[in-house]
Tab-separated table of C-alpha atoms and ligand atoms in Angstrom:
chain	number	residue	atom	x	y	z
A	1	MET	CA	0.000	0.000	0.000
A	2	THR	CA	1.230	3.465	-0.833
A	3	ASP	CA	1.112	5.846	2.129
A	4	ILE	CA	-0.443	9.279	1.952
A	5	PHE	CA	2.199	11.814	0.860
A	6	LYS	CA	3.352	14.029	3.725
A	7	ALA	CA	5.110	17.194	2.562
A	8	PRO	CA	8.196	17.992	4.669
A	9	GLU	CA	8.496	21.328	6.486
A	10	ARG	CA	10.568	23.685	4.374
A	11	LEU	CA	11.525	27.315	4.447
A	12	LEU	CA	11.370	28.224	0.770
A	13	MET	CA	14.081	30.801	0.080
A	14	GLY	CA	14.702	30.010	-3.544
A	15	PRO	CA	13.400	31.539	-6.772
A	16	GLY	CA	9.873	30.218	-6.184
A	17	PRO	CA	7.647	28.753	-5.062
A	18	SER	CA	7.706	30.795	-1.880
A	19	ASN	CA	6.097	29.807	1.408
A	20	THR	CA	2.319	29.800	1.359
A	21	SER	CA	0.491	31.139	4.387
A	22	ALA	CA	-1.808	28.950	6.463
A	23	ALA	CA	-4.714	31.184	5.397
A	24	VAL	CA	-4.077	30.526	1.691
A	25	LEU	CA	-3.762	26.789	2.273
A	26	ALA	CA	-6.955	26.750	4.343
A	27	ALA	CA	-8.783	28.579	1.557
A	28	THR	CA	-7.766	25.930	-0.988
A	29	ALA	CA	-9.014	23.149	1.328
A	30	GLN	CA	-12.644	24.335	1.180
A	31	PRO	CA	-15.219	22.145	-0.577
A	32	THR	CA	-15.055	22.165	-4.338
A	33	ILE	CA	-18.049	23.799	-6.009
A	34	GLY	CA	-19.000	23.970	-9.687
A	35	HIS	CA	-17.013	26.402	-11.779
A	36	LEU	CA	-20.225	27.816	-13.241
A	37	ASP	CA	-21.881	28.076	-9.798
A	38	PRO	CA	-23.015	31.682	-9.197
A	39	ASP	CA	-21.021	31.807	-5.940
A	40	PHE	CA	-17.886	30.741	-7.757
A	41	GLN	CA	-18.509	33.312	-10.482
A	42	ARG	CA	-18.893	36.030	-7.853
A	43	MET	CA	-15.547	34.973	-6.410
A	44	MET	CA	-13.994	35.090	-9.893
A	45	GLU	CA	-15.137	38.694	-10.271
A	46	GLU	CA	-13.422	39.503	-6.965
A	47	VAL	CA	-10.249	37.730	-8.130
A	48	LYS	CA	-10.225	39.901	-11.253
A	49	ASP	CA	-10.726	43.102	-9.201
A	50	LEU	CA	-7.984	42.093	-6.785
A	51	MET	CA	-5.652	41.353	-9.705
A	52	ARG	CA	-6.357	44.819	-11.125
A	53	TYR	CA	-5.345	46.260	-7.770
A	54	ALA	CA	-2.133	44.187	-7.626
A	55	MET	CA	-1.199	45.146	-11.187
A	56	GLN	CA	-2.381	48.756	-10.836
A	57	THR	CA	-4.577	48.632	-13.901
A	58	GLU	CA	-8.127	49.325	-14.952
A	59	ASN	CA	-7.876	46.849	-17.863
A	60	PRO	CA	-11.260	45.080	-18.021
A	61	VAL	CA	-9.495	42.069	-19.554
A	62	THR	CA	-7.573	40.960	-16.472
A	63	PHE	CA	-7.952	37.334	-15.428
A	64	PRO	CA	-5.953	34.323	-14.230
A	65	ILE	CA	-4.755	31.850	-16.826
A	66	SER	CA	-5.340	28.275	-15.610
A	67	ALA	CA	-1.705	27.257	-15.942
A	68	PRO	CA	1.787	28.200	-14.799
A	69	ALA	CA	3.290	31.467	-15.982
A	70	SER	CA	5.061	29.887	-18.959
A	71	LEU	CA	1.647	29.446	-20.574
A	72	ALA	CA	0.848	33.102	-19.908
A	73	MET	CA	4.062	34.018	-21.730
A	74	GLU	CA	3.008	31.784	-24.588
A	75	ALA	CA	-0.574	33.132	-24.531
A	76	GLY	CA	0.651	36.706	-24.868
A	77	LEU	CA	2.945	35.920	-27.764
A	78	VAL	CA	0.670	33.577	-29.728
A	79	ASN	CA	-2.207	36.049	-29.529
A	80	LEU	CA	-0.202	39.062	-30.647
A	81	LEU	CA	2.046	37.469	-33.265
A	82	GLU	CA	1.122	36.045	-36.640
A	83	PRO	CA	3.514	34.250	-38.980
A	84	GLY	CA	5.764	36.788	-40.688
A	85	ASP	CA	5.519	39.430	-37.904
A	86	THR	CA	8.651	40.802	-36.268
A	87	ALA	CA	9.135	40.896	-32.491
A	88	ILE	CA	11.991	42.540	-30.618
A	89	ILE	CA	12.908	40.585	-27.499
A	90	ALA	CA	15.202	42.163	-24.927
A	91	GLN	CA	17.075	39.396	-23.145
A	92	ASN	CA	19.186	39.626	-19.981
A	93	GLY	CA	18.664	36.130	-18.588
A	94	VAL	CA	16.911	32.796	-19.023
A	95	PHE	CA	13.347	33.991	-19.376
A	96	GLY	CA	13.945	36.485	-22.186
A	97	GLY	CA	15.481	33.514	-24.019
A	98	ARG	CA	12.270	31.525	-23.501
A	99	MET	CA	10.295	34.427	-25.021
A	100	ALA	CA	12.556	34.399	-28.074
A	101	ASP	CA	12.009	30.659	-28.517
A	102	ILE	CA	8.221	31.103	-28.433
A	103	VAL	CA	8.377	33.984	-30.937
A	104	GLU	CA	10.105	31.667	-33.415
A	105	ARG	CA	7.540	28.920	-32.792
A	106	CYS	CA	4.855	31.481	-33.771
A	107	GLY	CA	6.512	31.705	-37.192
A	108	ALA	CA	7.503	35.290	-36.420
A	109	LYS	CA	10.958	36.828	-36.817
A	110	CYS	CA	12.753	37.405	-33.515
A	111	VAL	CA	15.208	40.282	-33.213
A	112	LEU	CA	17.121	39.599	-30.024
A	113	VAL	CA	18.695	42.467	-28.040
A	114	GLU	CA	21.110	40.934	-25.576
A	115	THR	CA	22.368	42.462	-22.348
A	116	ASP	CA	24.934	40.782	-20.088
A	117	TRP	CA	23.398	38.580	-17.409
A	118	GLY	CA	23.131	40.360	-14.058
A	119	LYS	CA	22.595	43.772	-15.661
A	120	PRO	CA	19.282	45.535	-16.348
A	121	ILE	CA	18.197	45.584	-19.997
A	122	ASP	CA	20.365	48.046	-21.940
A	123	LEU	CA	17.951	50.850	-22.915
A	124	ASP	CA	20.246	52.342	-25.569
A	125	LYS	CA	20.552	49.014	-27.363
A	126	VAL	CA	16.777	48.584	-27.345
A	127	ALA	CA	16.282	52.131	-28.684
A	128	GLU	CA	18.733	51.474	-31.535
A	129	THR	CA	17.023	48.178	-32.377
A	130	ILE	CA	13.556	49.729	-32.411
A	131	LYS	CA	14.900	52.385	-34.790
A	132	ALA	CA	16.479	49.781	-37.061
A	133	HIS	CA	13.259	47.699	-37.209
A	134	PRO	CA	10.308	49.930	-38.030
A	135	GLU	CA	8.398	46.797	-39.085
A	136	ALA	CA	8.435	45.413	-35.516
A	137	LYS	CA	5.017	44.762	-33.994
A	138	LEU	CA	6.052	43.978	-30.434
A	139	LEU	CA	8.684	44.570	-27.773
A	140	GLY	CA	8.910	41.758	-25.213
A	141	PHE	CA	10.940	41.944	-22.017
A	142	VAL	CA	11.254	40.551	-18.514
A	143	HIS	CA	10.802	43.218	-15.858
A	144	ALA	CA	12.268	41.125	-13.008
A	145	GLU	CA	14.776	38.507	-14.240
A	146	THR	CA	14.563	35.584	-11.842
A	147	SER	CA	17.701	33.981	-13.229
A	148	THR	CA	19.862	36.923	-12.120
A	149	GLY	CA	17.891	39.146	-9.727
A	150	ALA	CA	18.131	42.247	-11.943
A	151	GLU	CA	15.240	44.684	-12.323
A	152	SER	CA	14.882	46.489	-15.642
A	153	ASP	CA	13.372	49.905	-16.273
A	154	ALA	CA	9.934	48.801	-17.458
A	155	ALA	CA	8.555	52.350	-17.651
A	156	ALA	CA	11.333	53.453	-20.025
A	157	LEU	CA	11.011	50.339	-22.196
A	158	CYS	CA	7.252	50.825	-22.544
A	159	GLN	CA	7.683	54.502	-23.355
A	160	MET	CA	10.118	53.700	-26.172
A	161	ALA	CA	7.745	51.132	-27.610
A	162	GLN	CA	4.781	53.500	-27.437
A	163	GLU	CA	6.718	56.252	-29.182
A	164	ALA	CA	7.484	53.793	-31.971
A	165	GLY	CA	3.855	52.586	-32.080
A	166	ILE	CA	4.678	48.998	-31.123
A	167	LEU	CA	3.010	46.765	-28.574
A	168	THR	CA	4.648	45.676	-25.301
A	169	LEU	CA	4.620	42.329	-23.538
A	170	MET	CA	5.999	42.379	-19.997
A	171	ASP	CA	6.886	39.391	-17.859
A	172	THR	CA	6.637	40.354	-14.214
A	173	VAL	CA	6.409	36.857	-12.783
A	174	THR	CA	8.896	37.676	-10.036
A	175	GLY	CA	8.072	41.390	-9.855
A	176	LEU	CA	4.373	41.424	-8.920
A	177	GLY	CA	3.781	42.073	-5.227
A	178	GLY	CA	7.495	42.517	-4.438
A	179	VAL	CA	8.323	45.753	-6.284
A	180	PRO	CA	6.106	48.384	-7.940
A	181	VAL	CA	4.287	47.187	-11.058
A	182	ARG	CA	2.215	49.968	-12.640
A	183	VAL	CA	0.590	48.538	-15.725
A	184	ASP	CA	-1.519	51.582	-16.629
A	185	ASP	CA	1.082	54.248	-15.780
A	186	TRP	CA	3.675	52.377	-17.818
A	187	GLY	CA	1.196	51.592	-20.606
A	188	VAL	CA	1.979	47.878	-20.873
A	189	ASP	CA	-0.143	46.014	-23.435
A	190	ILE	CA	0.139	42.460	-22.124
A	191	THR	CA	1.330	41.807	-18.581
A	192	TYR	CA	1.535	38.455	-16.859
A	193	SER	CA	2.798	37.030	-13.617
A	194	GLY	CA	2.714	33.841	-11.554
A	195	THR	CA	1.134	32.989	-8.230
A	196	GLN	CA	4.107	31.207	-6.686
A	197	LYS	CA	6.472	34.140	-6.143
A	198	CYS	CA	5.530	37.323	-4.270
A	199	LEU	CA	1.821	36.459	-4.129
A	200	SER	CA	2.676	33.367	-2.032
A	201	VAL	CA	-0.018	31.230	-3.594
A	202	PRO	CA	0.782	27.673	-4.749
A	203	PRO	CA	2.129	27.446	-8.324
A	204	GLY	CA	-0.158	26.778	-11.253
A	205	LEU	CA	-2.018	30.021	-12.024
A	206	ALA	CA	-0.929	33.110	-13.944
A	207	PRO	CA	-2.378	36.616	-13.549
A	208	PHE	CA	-2.802	38.080	-17.040
A	209	SER	CA	-3.872	41.547	-18.162
A	210	VAL	CA	-4.531	42.905	-21.649
A	211	SER	CA	-4.870	46.528	-22.823
A	212	GLN	CA	-7.523	47.724	-25.259
A	213	ARG	CA	-4.795	48.244	-27.867
A	214	ALA	CA	-3.729	44.607	-27.560
A	215	ILE	CA	-7.329	43.391	-27.821
A	216	GLU	CA	-7.682	45.361	-31.040
A	217	ALA	CA	-4.474	43.790	-32.338
A	218	VAL	CA	-5.830	40.317	-31.598
A	219	GLN	CA	-9.127	41.172	-33.306
A	220	ALA	CA	-7.269	42.498	-36.353
A	221	ARG	CA	-5.497	39.176	-36.966
A	222	THR	CA	-5.934	37.623	-40.353
A	223	THR	CA	-4.958	34.133	-39.147
A	224	LYS	CA	-6.372	32.009	-36.343
A	225	VAL	CA	-4.441	32.021	-33.053
A	226	GLN	CA	-2.271	28.894	-33.241
A	227	SER	CA	-3.324	27.647	-29.797
A	228	TRP	CA	-6.928	26.756	-29.002
A	229	PHE	CA	-6.491	26.893	-25.216
A	230	THR	CA	-4.968	30.379	-25.101
A	231	ASP	CA	-6.928	32.031	-27.935
A	232	LEU	CA	-8.187	35.183	-26.203
A	233	ASN	CA	-11.224	35.312	-28.460
A	234	LEU	CA	-12.400	32.029	-26.944
A	235	VAL	CA	-11.157	32.322	-23.385
A	236	LEU	CA	-12.826	35.700	-22.868
A	237	GLY	CA	-16.295	34.221	-23.329
A	238	TYR	CA	-15.567	32.388	-20.079
A	239	TRP	CA	-13.809	35.073	-18.071
A	240	SER	CA	-15.982	38.016	-19.080
A	241	GLY	CA	-19.648	37.381	-19.972
A	242	GLY	CA	-21.179	38.137	-16.534
A	243	GLY	CA	-24.912	37.957	-15.795
A	244	GLY	CA	-25.232	34.285	-16.658
A	245	ALA	CA	-23.764	34.713	-20.150
A	246	ARG	CA	-20.500	33.025	-19.196
A	247	SER	CA	-19.865	30.113	-21.511
A	248	TYR	CA	-17.894	26.950	-20.901
A	249	HIS	CA	-14.297	27.046	-22.163
A	250	HIS	CA	-12.407	24.803	-19.749
A	251	THR	CA	-13.009	23.645	-16.187
A	252	ALA	CA	-11.410	26.265	-13.962
A	253	PRO	CA	-9.115	24.995	-11.174
A	254	VAL	CA	-11.670	25.829	-8.520
A	255	ASN	CA	-9.706	25.181	-5.326
A	256	ALA	CA	-6.539	26.762	-6.668
A	257	LEU	CA	-8.580	29.888	-7.380
A	258	TYR	CA	-9.854	29.958	-3.781
A	259	GLY	CA	-6.199	30.147	-2.762
A	260	MET	CA	-5.447	32.886	-5.257
A	261	HIS	CA	-8.422	34.881	-3.989
A	262	GLU	CA	-7.096	34.631	-0.447
A	263	GLY	CA	-3.496	35.489	-1.427
A	264	LEU	CA	-4.626	38.565	-3.340
A	265	ARG	CA	-7.039	39.548	-0.581
A	266	LEU	CA	-4.223	39.400	1.969
A	267	LEU	CA	-2.022	41.515	-0.313
A	268	LYS	CA	-4.735	44.158	-0.536
A	269	GLU	CA	-5.267	44.047	3.222
A	270	GLU	CA	-1.556	44.650	3.790
A	271	GLY	CA	-1.434	47.263	0.996
A	272	LEU	CA	0.910	47.198	-1.977
A	273	GLU	CA	3.205	49.909	-0.623
A	274	ALA	CA	3.546	48.080	2.702
A	275	ALA	CA	4.329	44.812	0.888
A	276	TRP	CA	6.988	46.507	-1.277
A	277	GLU	CA	8.509	48.071	1.856
A	278	ARG	CA	8.527	44.703	3.680
A	279	HIS	CA	10.431	43.116	0.779
A	280	ALA	CA	12.899	46.041	0.690
A	281	ARG	CA	13.442	45.911	4.465
A	282	CYS	CA	14.136	42.161	4.452
A	283	HIS	CA	16.472	42.557	1.493
A	284	ARG	CA	18.505	45.221	3.338
A	285	ARG	CA	18.806	42.953	6.388
A	286	LEU	CA	19.809	40.000	4.207
A	287	ALA	CA	22.343	42.072	2.228
A	288	VAL	CA	24.108	43.215	5.411
A	289	GLY	CA	24.235	39.624	6.694
A	290	LEU	CA	25.447	38.120	3.427
A	291	GLN	CA	28.156	40.707	3.062
A	292	GLY	CA	29.158	39.941	6.657
A	293	LEU	CA	29.634	36.327	5.555
A	294	GLY	CA	31.884	37.528	2.737
A	295	LEU	CA	29.364	36.842	-0.042
A	296	GLU	CA	29.148	39.186	-3.015
A	297	PHE	CA	26.068	40.168	-4.988
A	298	VAL	CA	25.870	39.503	-8.720
A	299	VAL	CA	23.752	42.590	-9.456
A	300	ASP	CA	24.801	46.179	-8.729
A	301	ALA	CA	22.870	47.706	-5.812
A	302	PRO	CA	20.579	50.103	-7.758
A	303	HIS	CA	19.242	47.294	-9.951
A	304	ARG	CA	18.783	44.560	-7.337
A	305	LEU	CA	15.390	42.976	-6.875
A	306	PRO	CA	14.767	42.750	-3.113
A	307	GLN	CA	12.908	39.465	-3.634
A	308	LEU	CA	15.658	37.679	-5.605
A	309	ASN	CA	19.184	37.932	-4.275
A	310	SER	CA	21.911	36.361	-6.408
A	311	VAL	CA	25.313	35.924	-4.799
A	312	TRP	CA	28.472	34.349	-6.149
A	313	VAL	CA	29.396	30.946	-4.728
A	314	PRO	CA	32.721	31.583	-2.938
A	315	GLU	CA	35.911	30.206	-4.453
A	316	GLY	CA	36.561	26.600	-3.393
A	317	VAL	CA	33.041	26.015	-2.032
A	318	ASP	CA	30.794	23.496	-3.729
A	319	ASP	CA	27.431	24.898	-4.742
A	320	ALA	CA	25.385	21.694	-4.595
A	321	THR	CA	26.889	20.497	-1.300
A	322	VAL	CA	26.000	23.738	0.454
A	323	ARG	CA	22.464	23.811	-0.931
A	324	GLY	CA	21.998	20.141	-0.048
A	325	THR	CA	23.197	20.716	3.519
A	326	LEU	CA	20.931	23.738	3.949
A	327	LEU	CA	17.987	21.640	2.785
A	328	ASN	CA	18.729	18.407	4.616
A	329	GLU	CA	20.079	19.759	7.896
A	330	HIS	CA	18.268	23.096	8.169
A	331	GLY	CA	15.112	22.611	6.087
A	332	ILE	CA	15.928	25.671	3.962
A	333	GLU	CA	15.733	25.723	0.176
A	334	VAL	CA	17.852	28.208	-1.768
A	335	GLY	CA	18.100	28.218	-5.550
A	336	ALA	CA	20.894	27.186	-7.873
A	337	GLY	CA	22.197	29.280	-10.749
A	338	LEU	CA	20.706	28.752	-14.201
A	339	GLY	CA	22.390	28.613	-17.626
A	340	PRO	CA	25.823	30.247	-17.532
A	341	PHE	CA	25.361	30.863	-13.784
A	342	ALA	CA	24.925	27.144	-12.972
A	343	GLY	CA	27.289	26.158	-10.173
A	344	GLN	CA	28.434	29.761	-9.729
A	345	VAL	CA	25.522	31.508	-8.136
A	346	TRP	CA	23.031	30.998	-5.320
A	347	ARG	CA	19.640	32.585	-5.707
A	348	ILE	CA	18.086	33.549	-2.402
A	349	GLY	CA	14.428	34.397	-2.573
A	350	LEU	CA	12.582	36.718	-0.219
A	351	MET	CA	9.245	36.433	-1.892
A	352	GLY	CA	5.809	37.081	-0.479
A	353	ASP	CA	5.240	35.344	2.826
A	354	THR	CA	8.889	34.267	2.963
A	355	ALA	CA	9.935	37.936	3.226
A	356	ARG	CA	10.057	38.122	7.023
A	357	GLU	CA	12.910	39.192	9.258
A	358	ASP	CA	12.905	35.923	11.232
A	359	ASN	CA	13.345	33.955	7.987
A	360	VAL	CA	16.275	36.162	6.984
A	361	ASP	CA	17.914	35.553	10.351
A	362	ARG	CA	17.294	31.804	10.163
A	363	LEU	CA	18.976	31.591	6.765
A	364	LEU	CA	21.929	33.736	7.813
A	365	SER	CA	22.652	31.630	10.872
A	366	ALA	CA	22.303	28.380	8.902
A	367	LEU	CA	24.585	29.710	6.172
A	368	SER	CA	27.204	30.784	8.673
A	369	VAL	CA	27.230	27.278	10.170
A	370	VAL	CA	27.413	25.576	6.767
A	371	LEU	CA	30.006	27.927	5.293
A	372	GLY	CA	31.941	27.816	8.577
A	373	ARG	CA	32.520	24.175	7.767
A	374	GLY	CA	33.943	25.314	4.418
A	375	LEU	CA	31.928	22.678	2.587
A	376	LYS	CA	33.603	21.334	-0.501
A	377	ALA	CA	32.252	18.789	-2.969
A	378	ALA	CA	34.134	15.854	-1.435
A	379	GLU	CA	32.563	16.222	2.028
B	401	PLP	N1	9.145	34.125	-16.277
B	401	PLP	C1	9.911	34.312	-15.204
B	401	PLP	C2	10.627	35.594	-15.030
B	401	PLP	C3	10.032	33.302	-14.245
B	401	PLP	O1	10.788	33.482	-13.174
B	401	PLP	C4	9.349	32.080	-14.438
B	401	PLP	C5	9.485	30.977	-13.466
B	401	PLP	O2	10.278	30.985	-12.586
B	401	PLP	C6	8.555	31.936	-15.574
B	401	PLP	C7	8.470	32.970	-16.476
B	401	PLP	C8	7.816	30.665	-15.825
B	401	PLP	O3	6.899	30.442	-14.805
B	401	PLP	P1	6.321	28.973	-14.502
B	401	PLP	O4	7.461	28.189	-13.974
B	401	PLP	O5	5.253	29.260	-13.484
B	401	PLP	O6	5.794	28.445	-15.776
């Protein structure tokens, strides 16, 4: 007989998922009801309002995609791009690279603007590229690069795109709830995020918001959206259409949405500014402690995301051994480096509910014990 799975106690201080609060977990454990039940639909309307608050937007088309954030990335690109279109993708880490891959799968031409990993997106390079490609339809970028911990200037990128009359697609999977995200002030056309980072809701849902300009671009397509599941023309019949007109598209993940409702409700109760300040405060405490342990940040101070702290693995210390010891002996998860940073960088997350002073202190004391042993691969 297989035993019931019992999840171990962990302090999640990696790049996501972050710790989920007891309130969010309790919300998800409520009885499942029908996804077309009027009570569920009322809750969905509240989820959409709460998402508009979190994203600082009035966009009527703001809803959660029933999937992890990668599908939101794909949804944005497949809806906006038709074969033969040109998209400019600004890349400064792993996730900009994923955008570029999807652009090519749409049959569109991808013009990649690369910035060194660990730096914010180079605005001058993007400006030059926009100028050189007047045919471009879209500028895609990652606001908060989880692979490095660098924050890019989303407002400036959106302004450049607007001046050139091109659409913007912004990934703020790690940004939302941890640092300011101002969709309407910045004029972003498609914005998406994930639940498992600074919203502290279990993974599997993706907040998604679409401007009027982007809706018009989708409606002006001459070809069908390549993906049935993410075709906005179809999905909106489900997520809009109030007053009983809501039509079946797919079966919404009912209990997961209870959790998202609670996570967003708690964020509103705390207030966005207070949540941003809590992340910043914990980051400052962590930075002082890490520097005290002789660890150096990958990203320069003005561009650091408080919720994702990348530090170089010290010379002669084995990355995997230290992370394994933190997990097995201290119950703390920190993240490994990705791509060219694999084995060289630790990614320490202070996201959502994890961003608490006592968690920072627990990690710092565990790290000092582990590093004090000077762990090398052979140990
Ligand atoms: N974009 C960024 C910046 C991310 O950090 C992630 C995941 O970590 C994703 C996209 C993909 O999200 P998911 O793993 O939920 O599909």
